[in-house]
XYZ file of C-alpha atoms in Angstrom:
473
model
C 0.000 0.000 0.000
C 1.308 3.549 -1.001
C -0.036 6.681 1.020
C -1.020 9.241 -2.185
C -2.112 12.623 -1.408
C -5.214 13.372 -3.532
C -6.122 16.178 -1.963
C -3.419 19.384 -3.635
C -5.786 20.491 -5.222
C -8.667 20.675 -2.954
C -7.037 22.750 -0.564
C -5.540 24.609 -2.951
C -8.693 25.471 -5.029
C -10.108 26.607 -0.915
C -7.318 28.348 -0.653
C -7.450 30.461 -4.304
C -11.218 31.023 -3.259
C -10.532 31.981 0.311
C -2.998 6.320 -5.914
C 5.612 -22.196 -16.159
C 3.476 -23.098 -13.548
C 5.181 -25.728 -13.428
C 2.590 -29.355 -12.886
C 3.765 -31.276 -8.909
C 4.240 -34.234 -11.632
C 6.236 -35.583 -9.005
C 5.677 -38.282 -6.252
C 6.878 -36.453 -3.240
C 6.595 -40.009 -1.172
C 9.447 -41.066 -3.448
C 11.621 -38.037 -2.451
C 10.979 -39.407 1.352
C 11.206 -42.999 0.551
C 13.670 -43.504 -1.661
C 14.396 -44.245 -5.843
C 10.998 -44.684 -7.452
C 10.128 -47.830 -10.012
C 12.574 -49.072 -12.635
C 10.166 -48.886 -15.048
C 9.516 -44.741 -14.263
C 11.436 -43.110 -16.928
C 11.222 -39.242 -18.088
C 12.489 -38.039 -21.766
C 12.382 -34.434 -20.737
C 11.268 -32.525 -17.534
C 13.158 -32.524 -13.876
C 15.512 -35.710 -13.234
C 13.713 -39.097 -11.513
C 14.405 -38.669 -7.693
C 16.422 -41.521 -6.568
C 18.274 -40.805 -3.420
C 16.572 -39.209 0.280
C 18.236 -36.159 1.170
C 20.804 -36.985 4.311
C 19.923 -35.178 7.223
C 22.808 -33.237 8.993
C 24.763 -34.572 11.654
C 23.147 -35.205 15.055
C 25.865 -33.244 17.699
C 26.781 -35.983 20.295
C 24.721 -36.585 22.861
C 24.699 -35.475 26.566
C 25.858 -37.673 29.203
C 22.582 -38.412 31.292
C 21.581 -36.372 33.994
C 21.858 -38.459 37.709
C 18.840 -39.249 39.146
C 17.929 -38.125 43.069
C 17.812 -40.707 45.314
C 14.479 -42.283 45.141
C 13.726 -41.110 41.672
C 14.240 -44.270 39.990
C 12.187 -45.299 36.615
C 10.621 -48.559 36.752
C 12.718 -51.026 34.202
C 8.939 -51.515 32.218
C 8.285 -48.115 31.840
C 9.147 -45.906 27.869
C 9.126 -42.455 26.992
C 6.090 -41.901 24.806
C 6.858 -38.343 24.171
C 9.133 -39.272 21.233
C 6.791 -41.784 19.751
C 3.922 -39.151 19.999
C 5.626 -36.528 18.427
C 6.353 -38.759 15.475
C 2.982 -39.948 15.353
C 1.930 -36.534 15.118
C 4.271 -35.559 12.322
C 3.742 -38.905 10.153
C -0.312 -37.584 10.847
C 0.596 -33.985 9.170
C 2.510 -35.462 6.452
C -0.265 -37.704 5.288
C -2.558 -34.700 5.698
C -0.273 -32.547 3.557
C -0.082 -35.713 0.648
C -3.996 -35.829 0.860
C -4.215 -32.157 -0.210
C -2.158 -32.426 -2.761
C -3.477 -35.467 -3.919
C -7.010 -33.523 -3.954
C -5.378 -30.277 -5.677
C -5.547 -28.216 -2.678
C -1.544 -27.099 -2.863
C -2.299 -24.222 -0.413
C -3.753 -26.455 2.398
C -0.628 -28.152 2.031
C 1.615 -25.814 2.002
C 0.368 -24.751 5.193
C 0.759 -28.574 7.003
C 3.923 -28.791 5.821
C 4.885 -25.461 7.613
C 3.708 -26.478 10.451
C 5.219 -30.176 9.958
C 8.748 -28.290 9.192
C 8.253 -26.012 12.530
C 7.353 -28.836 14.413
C 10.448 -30.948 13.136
C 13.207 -29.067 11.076
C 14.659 -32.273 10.295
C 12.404 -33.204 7.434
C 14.359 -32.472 4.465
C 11.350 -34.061 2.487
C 8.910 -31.616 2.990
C 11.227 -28.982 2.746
C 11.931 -30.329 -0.801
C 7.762 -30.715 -1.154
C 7.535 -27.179 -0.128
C 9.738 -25.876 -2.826
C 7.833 -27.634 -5.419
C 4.584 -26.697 -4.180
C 5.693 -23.276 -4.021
C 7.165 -23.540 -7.914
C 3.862 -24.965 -8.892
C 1.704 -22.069 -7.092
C 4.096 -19.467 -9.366
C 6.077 -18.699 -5.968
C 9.499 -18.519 -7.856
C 11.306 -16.789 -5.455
C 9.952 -18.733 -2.726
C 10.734 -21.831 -4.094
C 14.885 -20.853 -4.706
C 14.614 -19.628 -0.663
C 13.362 -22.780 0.152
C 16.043 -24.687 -2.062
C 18.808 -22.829 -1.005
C 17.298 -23.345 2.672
C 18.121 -27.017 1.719
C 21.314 -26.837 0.441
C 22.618 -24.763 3.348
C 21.134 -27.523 5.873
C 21.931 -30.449 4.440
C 24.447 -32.795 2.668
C 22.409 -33.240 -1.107
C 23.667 -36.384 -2.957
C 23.905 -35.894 -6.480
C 20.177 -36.983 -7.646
C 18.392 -34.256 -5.563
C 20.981 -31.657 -6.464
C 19.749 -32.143 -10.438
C 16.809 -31.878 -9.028
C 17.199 -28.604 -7.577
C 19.562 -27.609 -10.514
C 15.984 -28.223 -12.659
C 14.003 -25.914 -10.307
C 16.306 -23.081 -9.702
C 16.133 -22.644 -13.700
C 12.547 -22.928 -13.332
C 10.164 -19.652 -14.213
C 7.647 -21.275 -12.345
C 4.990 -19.843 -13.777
C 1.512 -22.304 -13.432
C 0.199 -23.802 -16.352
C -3.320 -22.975 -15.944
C -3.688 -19.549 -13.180
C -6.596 -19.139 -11.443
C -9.130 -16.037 -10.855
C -8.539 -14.427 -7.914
C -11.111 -12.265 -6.076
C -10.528 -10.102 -2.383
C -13.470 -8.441 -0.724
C -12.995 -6.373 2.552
C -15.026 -4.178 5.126
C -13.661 -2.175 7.735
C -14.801 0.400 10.406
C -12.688 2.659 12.607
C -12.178 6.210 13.552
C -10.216 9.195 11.940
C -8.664 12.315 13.608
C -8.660 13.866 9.985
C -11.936 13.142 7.724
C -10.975 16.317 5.955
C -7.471 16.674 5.517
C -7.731 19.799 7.297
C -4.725 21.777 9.133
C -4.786 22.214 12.469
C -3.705 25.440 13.231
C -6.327 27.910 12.322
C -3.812 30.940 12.410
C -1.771 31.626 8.336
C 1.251 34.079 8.506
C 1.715 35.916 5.117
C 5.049 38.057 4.023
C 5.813 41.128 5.888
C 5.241 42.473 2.052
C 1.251 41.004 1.729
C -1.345 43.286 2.082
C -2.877 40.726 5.130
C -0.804 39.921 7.972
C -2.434 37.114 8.932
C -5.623 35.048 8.696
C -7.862 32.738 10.416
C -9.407 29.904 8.889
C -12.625 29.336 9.675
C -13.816 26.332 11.728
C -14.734 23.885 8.861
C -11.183 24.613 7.164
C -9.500 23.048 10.060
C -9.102 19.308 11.539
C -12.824 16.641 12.152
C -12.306 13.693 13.418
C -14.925 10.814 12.143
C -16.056 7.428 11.924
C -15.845 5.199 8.840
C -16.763 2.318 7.056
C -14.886 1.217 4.097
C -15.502 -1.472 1.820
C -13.129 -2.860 -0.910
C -13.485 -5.578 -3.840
C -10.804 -6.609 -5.944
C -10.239 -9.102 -8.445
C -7.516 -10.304 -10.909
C -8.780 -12.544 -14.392
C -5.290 -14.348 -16.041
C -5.937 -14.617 -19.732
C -5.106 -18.307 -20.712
C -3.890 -17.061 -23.888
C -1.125 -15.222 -23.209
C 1.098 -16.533 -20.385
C 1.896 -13.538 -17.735
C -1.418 -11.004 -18.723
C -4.012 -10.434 -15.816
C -6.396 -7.655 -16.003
C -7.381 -6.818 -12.758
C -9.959 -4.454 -11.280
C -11.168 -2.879 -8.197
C -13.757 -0.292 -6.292
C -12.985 0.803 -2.735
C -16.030 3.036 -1.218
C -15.430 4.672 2.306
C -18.647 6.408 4.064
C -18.178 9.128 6.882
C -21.202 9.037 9.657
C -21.281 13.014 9.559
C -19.015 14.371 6.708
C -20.371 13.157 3.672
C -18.632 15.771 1.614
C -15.748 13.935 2.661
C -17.088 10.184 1.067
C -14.976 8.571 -1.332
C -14.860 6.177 -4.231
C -12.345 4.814 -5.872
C -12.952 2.528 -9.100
C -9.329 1.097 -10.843
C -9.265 -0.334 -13.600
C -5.615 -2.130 -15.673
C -3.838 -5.321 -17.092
C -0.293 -6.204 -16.130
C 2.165 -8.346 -17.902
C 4.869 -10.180 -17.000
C 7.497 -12.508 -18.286
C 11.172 -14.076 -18.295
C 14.629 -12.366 -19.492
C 17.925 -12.918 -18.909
C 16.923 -15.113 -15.448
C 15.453 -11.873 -14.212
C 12.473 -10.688 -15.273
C 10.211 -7.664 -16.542
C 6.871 -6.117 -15.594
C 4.470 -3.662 -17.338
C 0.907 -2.576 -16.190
C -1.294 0.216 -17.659
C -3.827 1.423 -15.018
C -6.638 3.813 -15.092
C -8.573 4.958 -12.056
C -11.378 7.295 -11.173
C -11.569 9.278 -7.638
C -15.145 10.827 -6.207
C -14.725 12.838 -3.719
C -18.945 13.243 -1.891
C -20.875 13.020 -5.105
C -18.203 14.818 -7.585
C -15.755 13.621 -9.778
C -12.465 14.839 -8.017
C -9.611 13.181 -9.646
C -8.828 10.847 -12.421
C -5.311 9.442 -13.475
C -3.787 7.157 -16.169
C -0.741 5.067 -15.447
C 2.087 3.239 -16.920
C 4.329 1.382 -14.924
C 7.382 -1.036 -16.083
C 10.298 -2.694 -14.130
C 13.430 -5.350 -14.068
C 14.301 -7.477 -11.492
C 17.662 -9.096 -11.337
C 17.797 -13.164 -10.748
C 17.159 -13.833 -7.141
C 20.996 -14.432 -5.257
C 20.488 -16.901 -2.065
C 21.988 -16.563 0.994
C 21.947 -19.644 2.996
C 18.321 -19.639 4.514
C 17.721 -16.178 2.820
C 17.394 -14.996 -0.858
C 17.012 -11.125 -2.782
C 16.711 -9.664 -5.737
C 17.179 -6.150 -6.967
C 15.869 -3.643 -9.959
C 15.064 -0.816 -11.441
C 11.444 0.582 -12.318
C 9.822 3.330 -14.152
C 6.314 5.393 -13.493
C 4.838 7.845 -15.533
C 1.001 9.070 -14.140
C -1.346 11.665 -16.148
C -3.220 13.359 -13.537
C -6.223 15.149 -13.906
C -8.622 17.255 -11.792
C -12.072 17.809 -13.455
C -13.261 20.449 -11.201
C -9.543 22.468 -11.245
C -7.585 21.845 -14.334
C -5.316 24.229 -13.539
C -3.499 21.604 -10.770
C -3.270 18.776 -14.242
C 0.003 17.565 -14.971
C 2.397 14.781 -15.574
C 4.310 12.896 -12.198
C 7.601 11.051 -13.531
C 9.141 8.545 -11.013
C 12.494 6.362 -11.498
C 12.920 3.787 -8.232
C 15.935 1.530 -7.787
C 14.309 -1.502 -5.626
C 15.068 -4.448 -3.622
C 13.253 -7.530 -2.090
C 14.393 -10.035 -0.109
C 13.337 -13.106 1.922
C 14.777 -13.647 5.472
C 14.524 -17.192 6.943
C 11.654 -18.817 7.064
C 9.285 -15.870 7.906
C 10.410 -12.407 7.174
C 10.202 -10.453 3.601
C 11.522 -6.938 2.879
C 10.531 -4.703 0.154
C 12.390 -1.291 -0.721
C 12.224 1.713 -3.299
C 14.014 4.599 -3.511
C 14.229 7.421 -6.552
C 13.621 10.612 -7.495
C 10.621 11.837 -8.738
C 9.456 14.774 -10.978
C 6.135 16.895 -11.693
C 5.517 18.663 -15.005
C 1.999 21.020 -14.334
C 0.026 21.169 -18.063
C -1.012 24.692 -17.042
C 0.530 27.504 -14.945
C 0.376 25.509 -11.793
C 1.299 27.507 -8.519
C 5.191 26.643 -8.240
C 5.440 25.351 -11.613
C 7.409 22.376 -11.602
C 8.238 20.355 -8.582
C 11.468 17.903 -8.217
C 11.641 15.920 -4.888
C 12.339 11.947 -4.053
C 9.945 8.795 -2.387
C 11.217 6.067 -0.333
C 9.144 3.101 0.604
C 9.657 0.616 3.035
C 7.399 -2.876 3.956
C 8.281 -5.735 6.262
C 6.179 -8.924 6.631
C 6.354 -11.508 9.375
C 4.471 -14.292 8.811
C 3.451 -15.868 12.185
C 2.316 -19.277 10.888
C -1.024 -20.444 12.137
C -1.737 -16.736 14.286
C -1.544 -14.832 11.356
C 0.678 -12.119 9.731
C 2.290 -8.551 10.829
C 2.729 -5.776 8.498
C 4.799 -2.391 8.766
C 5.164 -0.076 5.877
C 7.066 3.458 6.181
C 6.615 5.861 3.374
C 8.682 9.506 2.749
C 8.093 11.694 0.132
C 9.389 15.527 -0.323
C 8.369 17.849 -3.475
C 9.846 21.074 -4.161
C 8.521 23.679 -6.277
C 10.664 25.185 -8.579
C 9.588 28.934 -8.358
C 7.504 30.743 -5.427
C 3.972 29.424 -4.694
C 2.178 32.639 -4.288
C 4.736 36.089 -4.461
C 1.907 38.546 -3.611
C 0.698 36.501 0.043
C 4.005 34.199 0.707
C 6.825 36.445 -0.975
C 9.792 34.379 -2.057
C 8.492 31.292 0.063
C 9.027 28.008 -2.334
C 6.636 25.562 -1.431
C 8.532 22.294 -0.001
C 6.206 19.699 1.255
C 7.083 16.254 2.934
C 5.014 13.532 3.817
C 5.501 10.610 6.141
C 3.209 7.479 7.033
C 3.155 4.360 8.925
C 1.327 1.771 8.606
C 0.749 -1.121 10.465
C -1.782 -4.145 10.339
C -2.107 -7.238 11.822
C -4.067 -9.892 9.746
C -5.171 -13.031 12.058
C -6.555 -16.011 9.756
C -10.026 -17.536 10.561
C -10.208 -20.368 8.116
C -8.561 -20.949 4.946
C -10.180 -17.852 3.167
C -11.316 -15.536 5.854
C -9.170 -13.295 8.208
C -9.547 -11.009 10.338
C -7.420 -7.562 11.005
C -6.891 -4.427 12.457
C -5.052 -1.271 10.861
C -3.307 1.951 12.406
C -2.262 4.843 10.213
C -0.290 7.782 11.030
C 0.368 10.490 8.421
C 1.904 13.606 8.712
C 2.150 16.487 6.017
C 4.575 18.902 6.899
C 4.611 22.272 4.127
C 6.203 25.468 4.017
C 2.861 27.217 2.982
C 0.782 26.521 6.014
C -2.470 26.091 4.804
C -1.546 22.870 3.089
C 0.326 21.339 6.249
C -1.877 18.452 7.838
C -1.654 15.641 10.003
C -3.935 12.257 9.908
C -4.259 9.267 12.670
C -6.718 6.577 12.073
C -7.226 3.179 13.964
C -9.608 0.426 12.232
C -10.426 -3.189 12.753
C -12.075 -5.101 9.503
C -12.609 -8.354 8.073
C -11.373 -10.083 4.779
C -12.645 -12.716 2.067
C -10.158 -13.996 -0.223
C -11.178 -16.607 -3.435
């Protein structure tokens, strides 16, 4: 998520009128139990799995502990814990081969998590886990996971073609599924209006006001929402790598319906394999209401290159460069129209089992198509998200965001002088997602925002806490 102020021109226009898979094909069982039938022979495709992976060496065992006087163990009497535990994990593994068996790979995915938490030993369904991933279109998972392997464990040479064959892999499915989110939250803002709030604007010693106080409804209201959100993505079967995807977001104040909003997005995105890395492209359009008026419209093109993903023992990342160009337009004040230009160098990367990092960084540039206040504006964004997945209780997710424009003449010469407008923006986010069953989850959200501008008026500051539920197909 990406924190976009669509509001310039709103407070401006007050002021001026005082955002292959590849098939399983595989018999995991084999991979645990051993080389599979003479017979099974493969012309193309990954390399028959003959050999089990050798698990590392055990460290030698502790002398045991003395036993207080009167403590002794009947001779009859066994641990059971051991045999439990294994009982358990043979239990999960069968579950896991039953979903997969029944084409549920995410239900399976899941047990064998929770079979490799349970018992980090099982280089089986680590190797299951990679494949699972590569056949869900989880590239980069499934070279973490391999790597993961080879860091852990002593591969003989069958298993290492094996992950020779997958590492190559695109991993992009054969046949991709329709996917469709729906979402409804409520909470509370301090900021419905993305008003200031100090009511008091100094002007030049040189303007014919001094100063000026805005009048109550210019400043701060805090209010409750409800927001609702449904998003889909449709992968078109004849071309490999195209989705179209759409969505409509709708958020209702109780009191400042002015303040409503709508959101309806519309795009397709493509991508596909070059030089090991690979490149993305997406065209988006999308349409902003602000109460019942048209506010904002813009038209997108984005396109990108990541490098091949490098491993580092348990961990794996990939860098690249991408390219935005946005058309934005403001119905109701076309004098605020123009053309944003942004040029990121980015990074992702997987840490252990759990953790994934994303990063941006890049300059970014704003061409008005009229005479805009400022004219041009020059400035940078940065973009931060970590995810830590905590298994069965859910998942936790930060995101930091800091932009800074910087007109390239003076705002307003008769009112602020020489003043050049410089405006910064930073936001957190942070969200907590705790699953319910295998398609519905429940969260809770906390935003702070803070606008910071040398022209007062347009200085803000936004807090909002919100707890919601989600549907995913």
């Amino acid at each position: 998520m990406r924190f976009v102020d669509r509001f310039p021109g709103l407070r401006a226009s007050a002021w001026h009128a005082l955002r292959p898979a590849i098939a399983l094909g595989l018999c995991v069982g084999a991979l645990l139990a051993g080389a599979p039938p003479a017979h099974a022979q493969q012309a193309d495709g990954p390399p028959p799995v003959t050999l089990p992976i050798a698990p590392p060496a055990a460290p030698p065992a502790a002398p045991p502990a003395a036993l207080p006087p009167g403590a002794a163990t009947p001779a009859d009497a066994q641990p059971t814990d051991a045999g439990m535990q294994n009982i358990i994990d043979d239990d999960l593994e069968a579950q896991a081969n039953a979903a997969m068996a029944e084409g549920h790979p995410e239900q399976a995915l899941a047990l064998l998590d929770e079979l490799i938490e349970r018992d980090p030993r099982r280089a089986g369904a680590l190797l299951e886990t990679a494949l699972l991933h590569c056949q869900l279109g989880n590239r980069d998972l499934t070279r973490q996971t391999l790597a993961r392997i080879e860091s852990s464990y002593k591969v003989p040479p069958a298993i290492e073609k094996l992950i020779r064959f997958y590492r190559s892999s695109t991993c992009v499915p054969a046949t991709r599924t329709p996917q469709l989110i729906a979402s409804v939250r409520a909470g509370v803002t301090s900021n419905a209006n993305f008003g200031p709030s100090d009511p008091v604007v100094t002007f030049a010693d040189s303007a014919p006001l001094h100063a000026l106080i805005l009048a109550p409804d210019s400043l701060a209201h805090s209010d409750q929402f409800v927001e609702s959100s449904l998003q889909g993505e449709l992968p078109m079967r004849f071309m490999p790598g195209l989705t179209l995807f759409a969505g409509v977001t709708q958020r209702q104040y109780r009191d400042l319906h002015d303040f409503d909003q709508r959101i309806a997005s519309v795009g397709a995105a493509h991508q596909y394999t070059f030089a090991h890395g690979s490149i993305e492209n997406q065209a988006a359009a999308d349409v902003f209401w602000l109460g019942s008026r048209l506010y904002q419209s813009d038209i997108s093109w984005h396109t990108g290159y990541w490098t091949p993903p490098t491993a580092f023992h348990d961990s794996i990342a990939r860098a690249g460069v991408d390219f935005t160009v946005t058309d934005t337009s403001y119905p109701g004040n076309s004098l605020y129209n123009g053309v944003r230009f942004e040029l990121h160098a980015t990074m992702q990367a997987r840490i252990g089992a759990r953790t994934s990092v994303q990063f941006f960084a890049g300059p970014v540039w704003e061409a008005p198509s009229g005479d805009r206040p400022g004219a041009s504006r020059h400035g940078y964004a940065a973009w931060l998200a970590l995810d830590y997945d905590l298994g069965r209780y859910g998942q936790f997710e930060a995101i930091l965001q800091r932009r800074t424009l910087i007109d390239s003449v003076p705002f307003d010469p008769v009112f602020f002088g020489s003043t050049v407008q410089n405006q910064t923006m930073q936001a957190v986010s942070l969200q907590y997602a705790y699953p319910l069953t295998q398609h519905w989850s429940l969260y809770t959200r906390f935003l702070a925002q803070r606008v910071s501008d040398s022209i007062e008026p347009f200085a803000y500051s936004v807090r909002e806490a919100s707890v919601g539920v989600s549907w995913k197909y």
